[in-house]
């Protein structure tokens, strides 16, 4: 399941819903949070932009790949857009499975692909003005370790 | 061929437009040819493609390659490398 929204997400409510499935033996959860420092500058706020339509499709494609690679019961991705401030949560990924191995791996896989494939862009407000965040090569490397054939490029 | 072109993030700001309708010459049938045709129109496109390297392209909301073919009425999006999460 994939959602893109402006508002805050309720981690406990999502966990309670996913945990209600009696087959679930493991839940892995990742929360990405806005930091107050990036590339040496303090960050007062950031604005997240997306490509309505394509972003949802890209995330659904990543979740579908995760389901193909591991035995999962559910994989949830909630990503926020709009203006966010330090300590605000940006993204939530929750994966449920029978055992922890699949849940941990799929959660990391989804984030590595989200960072490099899903059309979101961050613009930061720093003391010297606003700037678009640059993509990181380390994020490409993180995705590549999942192996060939996983990307459609 | 007619396509709708969308721009996002730094590229949209640099160009000052979010979308345009383009009537393409008959020989512009791939993503690479479209990008070359846009740059050949001059600035701001030519300069923007230099200032913002590694521009990515999606056709009909799926990531495209330089040789991805265009179709009549396609939605073609140009944007910088993504930075979500």
Coordinates of C-alpha atoms in Angstrom, one line a residue:
Chain A
X1 CA 0.0 0.0 0.0
X2 CA 1.3 3.5 -0.9
X3 CA 0.1 6.9 0.3
X4 CA 1.4 10.4 -0.4
X5 CA 0.1 13.1 1.9
X6 CA 0.8 16.5 3.4
X7 CA -0.2 15.6 6.9
X8 CA 1.7 13.8 9.7
X9 CA 1.3 10.0 9.8
X10 CA 0.3 8.0 12.8
X11 CA 2.9 5.2 13.2
X12 CA 1.1 3.5 16.1
X13 CA -2.2 3.3 14.3
X14 CA -0.4 1.8 11.2
X15 CA 1.5 -0.7 13.4
X16 CA -1.7 -1.7 15.2
X17 CA -3.5 -2.3 12.0
X18 CA -0.7 -4.4 10.4
X19 CA -0.1 -6.3 13.7
X20 CA -3.8 -7.4 13.7
X21 CA -3.0 -10.1 11.1
X22 CA -2.3 -13.3 13.1
X23 CA 0.1 -14.6 10.5
X24 CA 2.5 -11.8 11.2
X25 CA 5.6 -12.7 13.2
X26 CA 7.9 -9.8 12.3
X27 CA 7.4 -6.1 11.6
X28 CA 10.2 -3.9 10.3
X29 CA 9.7 -0.2 10.4
X30 CA 11.7 2.7 9.0
X31 CA 11.0 6.4 9.6
X32 CA 13.0 9.1 7.7
X33 CA 13.2 12.4 9.6
X34 CA 14.2 16.0 8.6
X35 CA 17.6 16.9 10.1
X36 CA 18.6 20.4 11.1
X37 CA 22.0 20.1 9.3
X38 CA 22.9 19.1 5.7
X39 CA 26.2 19.6 3.9
X40 CA 27.4 21.8 6.7
X41 CA 24.6 24.2 6.7
X42 CA 21.7 24.5 9.1
X43 CA 18.3 23.7 7.7
X44 CA 15.3 25.8 8.9
X45 CA 12.8 23.9 6.7
X46 CA 12.5 21.8 3.6
X47 CA 9.8 21.6 0.9
X48 CA 9.2 18.2 -0.8
X49 CA 7.8 18.2 -4.4
X50 CA 6.6 15.1 -6.2
X51 CA 5.2 14.1 -9.6
X52 CA 1.5 13.3 -9.0
X53 CA 0.6 10.1 -10.7
X54 CA 4.1 8.9 -11.5
X55 CA 5.3 9.0 -7.9
X56 CA 2.5 6.7 -6.8
X57 CA 3.2 4.3 -9.7
X58 CA 6.9 4.3 -8.9
X59 CA 6.3 3.5 -5.3
X60 CA 3.7 0.8 -6.2
X61 CA 6.3 -0.7 -8.5
X62 CA 8.9 -0.8 -5.8
X63 CA 6.5 -2.4 -3.3
X64 CA 5.6 -5.0 -6.0
X65 CA 9.2 -5.9 -6.5
X66 CA 9.7 -6.3 -2.8
X67 CA 6.7 -8.7 -2.7
X68 CA 8.3 -10.7 -5.6
X69 CA 11.7 -11.0 -3.8
X70 CA 10.5 -11.9 -0.3
X71 CA 7.5 -13.6 1.4
X72 CA 5.7 -10.6 2.8
X73 CA 2.2 -10.1 4.1
X74 CA 2.1 -6.3 3.7
X75 CA 4.4 -3.5 2.7
X76 CA 3.3 0.1 3.5
X77 CA 4.9 3.3 2.2
X78 CA 3.7 6.7 3.4
X79 CA 5.6 9.7 2.1
X80 CA 4.9 13.3 2.9
X81 CA 5.1 16.3 0.6
X82 CA 5.0 20.0 1.2
X83 CA 6.9 22.0 3.8
X84 CA 8.5 20.1 6.7
X85 CA 10.8 21.2 9.6
X86 CA 13.6 19.5 11.5
X87 CA 12.3 16.6 13.6
X88 CA 9.3 16.2 11.3
X89 CA 8.9 12.6 9.9
X90 CA 9.2 12.5 6.1
X91 CA 8.7 8.8 5.1
X92 CA 7.3 5.7 6.8
X93 CA 8.0 2.2 5.6
X94 CA 6.5 -0.8 7.4
X95 CA 6.9 -4.4 6.2
X96 CA 5.3 -7.4 7.8
X97 CA 6.3 -11.1 7.3
X98 CA 6.4 -14.4 9.2
X99 CA 10.1 -13.9 10.2
X100 CA 12.4 -11.0 10.6
X101 CA 14.9 -11.7 7.8
X102 CA 12.4 -10.9 5.0
X103 CA 11.0 -7.9 6.9
X104 CA 14.4 -6.3 7.5
X105 CA 15.6 -6.9 4.0
X106 CA 12.5 -5.7 2.2
X107 CA 12.3 -2.6 4.4
X108 CA 15.8 -1.6 3.4
X109 CA 15.3 -2.6 -0.2
X110 CA 12.2 -0.4 -0.4
X111 CA 14.1 2.6 1.0
X112 CA 17.1 2.1 -1.2
X113 CA 14.8 2.1 -4.3
X114 CA 12.6 4.9 -3.1
X115 CA 15.7 7.2 -2.6
X116 CA 16.9 6.6 -6.2
X117 CA 13.7 5.8 -8.3
X118 CA 10.7 7.6 -6.8
X119 CA 10.2 11.2 -8.1
X120 CA 10.5 13.4 -5.1
X121 CA 12.7 16.4 -4.8
X122 CA 13.8 18.3 -1.7
X123 CA 14.4 22.0 -1.5
X124 CA 16.1 23.3 1.7
X125 CA 15.9 26.7 3.3
X126 CA 19.2 27.6 4.9
X127 CA 20.5 30.9 6.3
X128 CA 21.9 31.8 2.9
X129 CA 18.7 31.1 1.0
X130 CA 17.0 28.1 -0.6
X131 CA 18.7 25.3 -2.5
X132 CA 17.7 22.1 -4.2
X133 CA 19.2 19.0 -2.5
X134 CA 21.7 17.2 -4.7
X135 CA 21.3 13.5 -5.3
X136 CA 24.0 11.4 -3.6
X137 CA 26.2 8.7 -5.3
X138 CA 26.1 6.7 -2.1
X139 CA 22.3 6.3 -2.6
X140 CA 23.0 4.9 -6.1
X141 CA 25.5 2.5 -4.6
X142 CA 23.0 1.4 -2.0
X143 CA 20.5 0.5 -4.7
X144 CA 23.1 -1.3 -6.8
X145 CA 24.0 -3.8 -4.1
X146 CA 20.5 -5.4 -4.6
X147 CA 21.8 -6.7 -7.9
X148 CA 21.1 -6.5 -11.6
X149 CA 17.7 -7.0 -13.0
X150 CA 16.0 -5.1 -10.2
X151 CA 16.0 -1.8 -12.1
X152 CA 14.2 -1.1 -15.3
X153 CA 16.9 1.3 -16.6
Chain B
X1 CA 3.7 14.5 -33.4
X2 CA 2.4 16.4 -30.4
X3 CA 3.6 15.7 -26.8
X4 CA 3.0 17.4 -23.4
X5 CA 6.2 18.2 -21.7
X6 CA 6.4 18.6 -17.9
X7 CA 9.3 20.0 -15.8
X8 CA 9.9 19.5 -12.1
X9 CA 12.0 20.9 -9.3
X10 CA 15.2 22.8 -10.2
X11 CA 14.5 22.3 -13.9
X12 CA 11.0 23.8 -13.6
X13 CA 12.4 26.8 -11.7
X14 CA 15.3 27.3 -14.1
X15 CA 13.0 27.3 -17.1
X16 CA 10.3 29.3 -15.5
X17 CA 7.6 26.9 -16.9
X18 CA 6.0 23.8 -15.5
X19 CA 4.5 22.4 -18.8
X20 CA 4.3 23.1 -22.5
X21 CA 2.7 21.5 -25.5
X22 CA 5.2 20.7 -28.2
X23 CA 4.6 20.0 -31.9
X24 CA 7.6 18.0 -32.9
X25 CA 9.3 17.7 -36.4
X26 CA 8.8 14.3 -38.0
X27 CA 12.4 13.1 -37.2
X28 CA 12.0 13.7 -33.4
X29 CA 10.8 10.2 -32.4
X30 CA 12.9 9.4 -29.3
X31 CA 13.6 10.9 -25.9
X32 CA 17.2 11.7 -26.9
X33 CA 16.0 13.4 -30.1
X34 CA 13.4 15.4 -28.1
X35 CA 16.1 16.6 -25.7
X36 CA 18.4 17.7 -28.5
X37 CA 15.5 19.4 -30.3
X38 CA 14.6 21.3 -27.1
X39 CA 18.2 22.4 -26.5
X40 CA 18.5 23.5 -30.2
X41 CA 15.6 26.0 -29.6
X42 CA 18.2 27.9 -27.6
X43 CA 17.9 29.3 -24.1
X44 CA 16.7 28.8 -21.5
X45 CA 16.6 25.1 -22.5
X46 CA 20.2 24.8 -23.8
X47 CA 21.7 26.5 -20.7
X48 CA 19.4 24.6 -18.3
X49 CA 20.5 21.2 -19.6
X50 CA 24.1 22.3 -19.0
X51 CA 23.5 23.7 -15.6
X52 CA 21.5 20.8 -14.3
X53 CA 23.4 17.7 -15.3
X54 CA 22.0 14.1 -15.4
X55 CA 18.5 15.2 -16.2
X56 CA 16.1 12.2 -16.1
X57 CA 13.2 11.7 -18.4
X58 CA 9.9 9.8 -18.0
X59 CA 7.5 8.9 -20.8
X60 CA 3.9 8.4 -19.8
X61 CA 5.0 8.3 -16.1
X62 CA 7.6 5.5 -16.5
X63 CA 11.4 6.1 -16.4
X64 CA 12.7 6.3 -20.0
X65 CA 16.0 5.8 -21.7
X66 CA 17.5 7.9 -24.5
X67 CA 16.2 5.4 -27.1
X68 CA 12.7 5.2 -25.6
X69 CA 10.2 6.0 -28.4
X70 CA 7.7 8.8 -28.2
X71 CA 4.0 8.5 -29.2
X72 CA 1.3 11.0 -30.2
X73 CA -0.1 12.6 -27.1
X74 CA 2.6 11.3 -24.8
X75 CA 3.3 12.9 -21.4
X76 CA 7.1 13.5 -21.3
X77 CA 8.6 14.7 -18.0
X78 CA 12.1 16.1 -17.5
X79 CA 13.5 16.4 -14.0
X80 CA 16.8 16.3 -11.9
X81 CA 17.9 13.2 -10.1
X82 CA 15.4 12.4 -7.4
X83 CA 16.1 13.2 -3.7
X84 CA 13.2 11.9 -1.7
X85 CA 13.1 9.7 1.4

